[in-house]
Short mmCIF file of C-alpha atoms in Angstrom, two decimals:
data_model
loop_
_atom_site.label_atom_id
_atom_site.label_comp_id
_atom_site.label_asym_id
_atom_site.label_seq_id
_atom_site.Cartn_x
_atom_site.Cartn_y
_atom_site.Cartn_z
CA MET A 1 144.64 116.74 51.47
CA ALA A 2 146.24 113.32 51.11
CA MET A 3 143.64 110.77 50.07
CA SER A 4 143.18 107.76 52.32
CA PRO A 5 142.99 104.25 50.79
CA SER A 6 139.28 104.06 51.64
CA GLU A 7 138.58 107.38 49.96
CA TYR A 8 140.64 106.41 46.92
CA LEU A 9 138.71 103.16 46.56
CA ALA A 10 135.33 104.92 46.74
CA ARG A 11 136.47 107.44 44.14
CA GLN A 12 137.73 104.71 41.79
CA LEU A 13 134.42 102.89 42.01
CA ARG A 14 132.51 106.05 41.09
CA ARG A 15 134.87 106.92 38.22
CA ARG A 16 134.65 103.44 36.73
CA ARG A 17 130.84 103.54 36.82
CA GLU A 18 130.81 106.99 35.23
CA ARG A 19 133.22 105.93 32.47
CA LEU A 20 130.81 103.12 31.60
CA ARG A 21 127.96 105.68 31.58
CA LEU A 22 125.92 103.63 34.02
CA THR A 23 123.54 105.10 36.56
CA GLN A 24 123.87 103.92 40.15
CA ASP A 25 120.73 101.81 39.69
CA GLU A 26 122.10 100.23 36.49
CA TRP A 27 125.47 99.54 38.10
CA GLY A 28 123.80 98.05 41.17
CA SER A 29 121.47 95.89 39.08
CA ARG A 30 124.43 94.23 37.38
CA LEU A 31 125.99 93.52 40.78
CA HIS A 32 122.69 92.51 42.42
CA TYR A 33 122.88 95.48 44.79
CA THR A 34 120.49 98.40 45.10
CA GLY A 35 121.27 101.80 43.68
CA GLN A 36 121.00 103.12 47.22
CA HIS A 37 123.81 100.79 48.29
CA VAL A 38 125.96 101.93 45.37
CA SER A 39 125.38 105.58 46.30
CA ALA A 40 126.27 104.96 49.95
CA VAL A 41 129.55 103.27 48.97
CA GLU A 42 130.53 106.04 46.57
CA LEU A 43 129.76 108.74 49.16
CA GLY A 44 131.68 106.95 51.90
CA LYS A 45 128.57 106.38 53.99
CA ARG A 46 129.01 102.62 53.69
CA PRO A 47 132.39 100.87 53.41
CA ALA A 48 133.27 99.04 50.22
CA LEU A 49 133.55 95.52 51.64
CA PRO A 50 135.01 92.40 49.94
CA ASP A 51 131.63 90.89 48.96
CA TYR A 52 130.70 94.08 47.06
CA LEU A 53 134.17 94.38 45.52
CA GLU A 54 134.14 90.73 44.47
CA ALA A 55 130.90 91.38 42.58
CA VAL A 56 132.54 94.38 40.87
CA ASP A 57 135.62 92.32 39.97
CA ARG A 58 133.51 89.51 38.47
CA GLU A 59 131.28 91.81 36.46
CA PHE A 60 133.79 94.39 35.27
CA GLY A 61 137.14 92.57 35.32
CA THR A 62 138.77 94.70 37.99
CA ASP A 63 141.08 93.67 40.86
CA LEU A 64 139.65 95.83 43.63
CA VAL A 65 139.56 93.04 46.22
CA ASP A 66 143.35 92.82 46.03
CA TYR A 67 143.61 96.58 46.58
CA TYR A 68 141.25 96.33 49.54
CA LEU A 69 143.25 93.55 51.19
CA GLU A 70 146.57 95.32 50.62
CA CYS A 71 145.65 98.93 51.41
CA VAL A 72 142.17 99.42 52.88
CA LYS A 73 141.56 96.54 55.27
CA ASP A 74 143.53 98.05 58.16
CA ASP A 75 142.38 101.65 57.63
CA PRO A 76 139.61 102.24 60.20
CA THR A 77 138.89 105.92 59.49
CA PRO A 78 135.45 106.40 57.87
CA VAL A 79 135.57 108.23 54.55
CA TRP A 80 132.98 110.76 55.72
CA LEU A 81 135.22 111.85 58.62
CA LEU A 82 138.35 112.45 56.55
CA PRO A 83 137.54 115.98 55.28
CA TRP A 84 136.93 117.28 58.80
CA LEU A 85 140.13 115.68 60.12
CA ASP A 86 142.03 117.58 57.44
CA TYR A 87 140.30 120.85 58.32
CA GLU A 88 141.16 120.29 62.00
CA LYS A 89 144.83 119.78 61.18
CA ARG A 90 145.02 123.00 59.12
CA ALA A 91 142.81 125.27 61.22
CA THR A 92 144.16 128.32 63.05
CA ALA A 93 141.12 128.33 65.32
CA LEU A 94 138.59 125.68 66.34
CA ARG A 95 135.29 126.28 68.14
CA SER A 96 133.11 123.51 69.50
CA VAL A 97 129.71 123.30 71.19
CA GLU A 98 128.73 120.13 73.07
CA PHE A 99 125.55 119.55 75.01
CA ALA A 100 125.59 115.83 75.85
CA VAL A 101 129.22 114.67 76.02
CA VAL A 102 132.74 115.99 76.50
CA PRO A 103 134.20 117.18 73.15
CA GLY A 104 136.39 114.57 71.49
CA LEU A 105 139.50 116.76 71.58
CA LEU A 106 139.20 116.99 75.37
CA GLN A 107 138.39 113.37 76.16
CA THR A 108 140.68 111.18 78.24
CA GLU A 109 141.30 107.68 76.94
CA HIS A 110 139.32 106.26 79.90
CA TYR A 111 136.31 108.49 79.18
CA ALA A 112 136.47 107.86 75.43
CA ARG A 113 136.59 104.10 75.93
CA HIS A 114 133.60 104.23 78.28
CA LEU A 115 131.66 106.40 75.81
CA LEU A 116 132.44 104.16 72.83
CA ALA A 117 131.42 101.08 74.78
CA SER A 118 128.04 102.70 75.42
CA ALA A 119 127.56 103.06 71.65
CA LEU A 120 127.17 99.27 71.27
CA LEU A 121 130.49 98.87 69.42
CA ASP A 122 132.45 95.65 69.61
CA ASP A 123 135.97 95.49 71.03
CA VAL A 124 137.67 95.89 67.65
CA GLU A 125 135.55 98.91 66.71
CA ILE A 126 136.19 100.51 70.10
CA GLU A 127 139.95 100.23 69.63
CA GLU A 128 139.74 101.60 66.09
CA TRP A 129 137.67 104.62 67.12
CA LEU A 130 139.83 105.18 70.18
CA ALA A 131 142.94 105.31 67.99
CA ILE A 132 141.25 107.85 65.69
CA ARG A 133 140.15 110.01 68.62
CA MET A 134 143.53 110.02 70.36
CA GLY A 135 145.22 110.66 67.02
CA ARG A 136 143.06 113.74 66.51
CA GLN A 137 144.22 115.14 69.82
CA VAL A 138 147.87 114.70 68.86
CA ALA A 139 147.30 116.26 65.44
CA VAL A 140 145.48 119.30 66.84
CA LEU A 141 146.47 120.01 70.44
CA HIS A 142 150.05 118.77 70.42
CA ARG A 143 151.38 119.98 67.10
CA ASP A 144 154.11 122.62 66.87
CA ARG A 145 151.70 125.52 66.32
CA PRO A 146 148.34 124.44 67.76
CA PRO A 147 145.20 126.38 66.87
CA LEU A 148 143.24 128.51 69.27
CA CYS A 149 140.68 126.03 70.64
CA MET A 150 137.46 127.24 72.23
CA PHE A 151 134.93 124.86 73.75
CA VAL A 152 131.47 125.53 75.15
CA ILE A 153 130.13 122.57 77.15
CA ASP A 154 126.86 122.11 78.97
CA GLN A 155 127.37 121.40 82.67
CA ASN A 156 125.28 118.23 82.39
CA ALA A 157 127.87 116.77 80.01
CA LEU A 158 130.44 117.13 82.79
CA LEU A 159 128.34 115.06 85.19
CA ARG A 160 127.30 112.20 82.91
CA GLY A 161 129.38 109.11 83.62
CA PRO A 162 130.84 106.98 86.43
CA SER A 163 132.43 109.05 89.20
CA GLU A 164 135.91 107.61 88.76
CA VAL A 165 135.81 108.30 85.02
CA MET A 166 134.42 111.82 85.36
CA ARG A 167 136.80 112.88 88.11
CA GLU A 168 139.78 112.08 85.91
CA GLN A 169 138.06 113.68 82.91
CA LEU A 170 137.29 116.94 84.72
CA GLN A 171 140.83 117.18 86.06
CA HIS A 172 142.08 116.73 82.50
CA ILE A 173 139.83 119.52 81.21
CA ALA A 174 140.94 121.85 84.02
CA LYS A 175 144.59 121.15 83.18
CA LEU A 176 144.08 121.78 79.48
CA SER A 177 142.20 125.01 80.19
CA ASP A 178 145.37 126.38 81.83
CA GLN A 179 146.94 126.54 78.38
CA LEU A 180 146.80 129.95 76.72
CA ARG A 181 145.40 128.57 73.48
CA VAL A 182 142.65 126.47 75.07
CA SER A 183 139.47 128.07 76.35
CA VAL A 184 136.70 126.08 78.05
CA GLN A 185 133.39 127.71 78.96
CA VAL A 186 130.56 125.95 80.75
CA VAL A 187 126.85 126.59 80.32
CA PRO A 188 125.71 126.24 83.95
CA ASP A 189 122.86 124.08 85.13
CA GLY A 190 119.62 126.04 85.30
CA THR A 191 120.33 128.18 82.24
CA GLY A 192 117.09 127.13 80.58
CA LEU A 193 116.54 126.56 76.88
CA TYR A 194 119.33 127.66 74.53
CA LEU A 195 120.49 126.85 71.00
CA GLY A 196 123.24 124.44 72.03
CA GLN A 197 120.61 121.92 73.06
CA ALA A 198 119.66 121.46 69.39
CA GLY A 199 122.88 119.51 68.75
CA ALA A 200 126.64 119.58 68.79
CA PHE A 201 128.62 121.42 66.12
CA ALA A 202 132.09 122.77 65.47
CA LEU A 203 133.70 125.49 63.37
CA ALA A 204 137.19 125.67 61.89
CA SER A 205 138.82 128.96 60.85
CA PHE A 206 141.87 129.49 58.64
CA HIS A 207 144.38 132.20 57.73
CA ASP A 208 143.51 132.08 54.05
CA GLY A 209 140.02 130.71 53.65
CA ASP A 210 136.41 130.74 54.75
CA ASP A 211 135.22 129.02 57.92
CA VAL A 212 134.09 125.39 57.68
CA GLY A 213 131.50 123.80 59.97
CA TYR A 214 130.95 120.29 61.22
CA VAL A 215 127.72 118.72 62.44
CA ASP A 216 127.06 115.23 63.75
CA ASP A 217 124.11 112.88 64.19
CA GLN A 218 123.41 109.29 65.21
CA LEU A 219 124.81 107.89 61.95
CA GLN A 220 127.73 110.06 60.90
CA GLY A 221 129.13 113.58 60.84
CA ARG A 222 129.75 115.84 57.89
CA ALA A 223 131.77 118.90 57.04
CA VAL A 224 129.67 121.97 56.14
CA VAL A 225 131.06 124.40 53.54
CA ASP A 226 127.92 126.11 52.24
CA PRO A 227 128.36 129.82 53.17
CA LYS A 228 124.78 130.27 54.41
CA SER A 229 124.96 127.18 56.60
CA VAL A 230 128.35 128.17 58.00
CA ALA A 231 127.03 131.68 58.72
CA SER A 232 124.12 130.10 60.59
CA LEU A 233 126.53 128.03 62.69
CA ASN A 234 128.56 131.16 63.47
CA ARG A 235 125.41 132.90 64.74
CA LYS A 236 124.57 129.86 66.84
CA TRP A 237 128.09 129.88 68.28
CA ASP A 238 127.68 133.51 69.36
CA ALA A 239 124.29 132.76 70.91
CA VAL A 240 125.54 129.70 72.83
CA ARG A 241 128.69 131.40 74.05
CA ALA A 242 126.61 134.31 75.34
CA VAL A 243 124.91 132.06 77.93
CA ALA A 244 128.14 130.36 79.07
CA LEU A 245 130.19 131.36 82.09
CA PRO A 246 133.45 133.23 81.42
CA ARG A 247 136.60 131.16 81.15
CA ASP A 248 137.85 131.70 84.74
CA LEU A 249 134.45 131.09 86.33
CA SER A 250 134.03 127.98 84.17
CA ARG A 251 137.34 126.60 85.43
CA ASP A 252 136.27 127.31 89.02
CA LEU A 253 133.04 125.40 88.40
CA ILE A 254 134.92 122.44 86.90
CA LEU A 255 137.23 122.26 89.92
CA LYS A 256 134.19 122.47 92.22
CA LEU A 257 132.65 119.51 90.39
CA VAL A 258 135.91 117.59 90.85
CA ASP A 259 135.76 118.16 94.59
CA GLU A 260 132.14 117.03 94.71
CA LEU A 261 133.06 113.79 92.95
#
């Protein structure tokens, strides 16, 4: 996987600290930052911003601020998301379970913008995340040999939003579900408790490798490669899909919801 400028910067910071044989707490103390902050930067959970990099440059004689301004400043993709984006691009099959919102790969620009605005992001952040989301769709759904994409969505996720936004969104999903390599199944209202309500997740499969999972929370998402955890997600996928309507009946339900809107 090609390394992004943000990922490269985080890796260089960690390597320099390790070469000096400093712990994260020791490194942070010299910069007047906490060890927790240092760890978050190195793991990509927190961006390496100019004030932090200036402290590194002053203390250790580096020129990381210049690298940030030249290469990183305009790269909006969070480091923690990069591994999953690479898995998505290489996957031969993708499976996704969503309980609360429409899956990102199926979102219209109008829906995505409305959803991002509800996340208390400013205008610049909305545009950055929108570009990432639309770029994912191009990289996955519109490449020369797209993967088999299977989505299980709770019916409530298809009703949550302004009518004009959701009508367009549902029409978009119905159109995509006509494609042979896209399958959308809906868990109908009234199903009762099921595993998908515990949280969204996705699975990527490959010709020559083990499955990889992805889980998300209020702060960030992460790729899951531990075999036991991935096996657990596969079992959850089977359980959730078992309570969803078949593909054709799901499409009929989506079109019915369009008419009602």
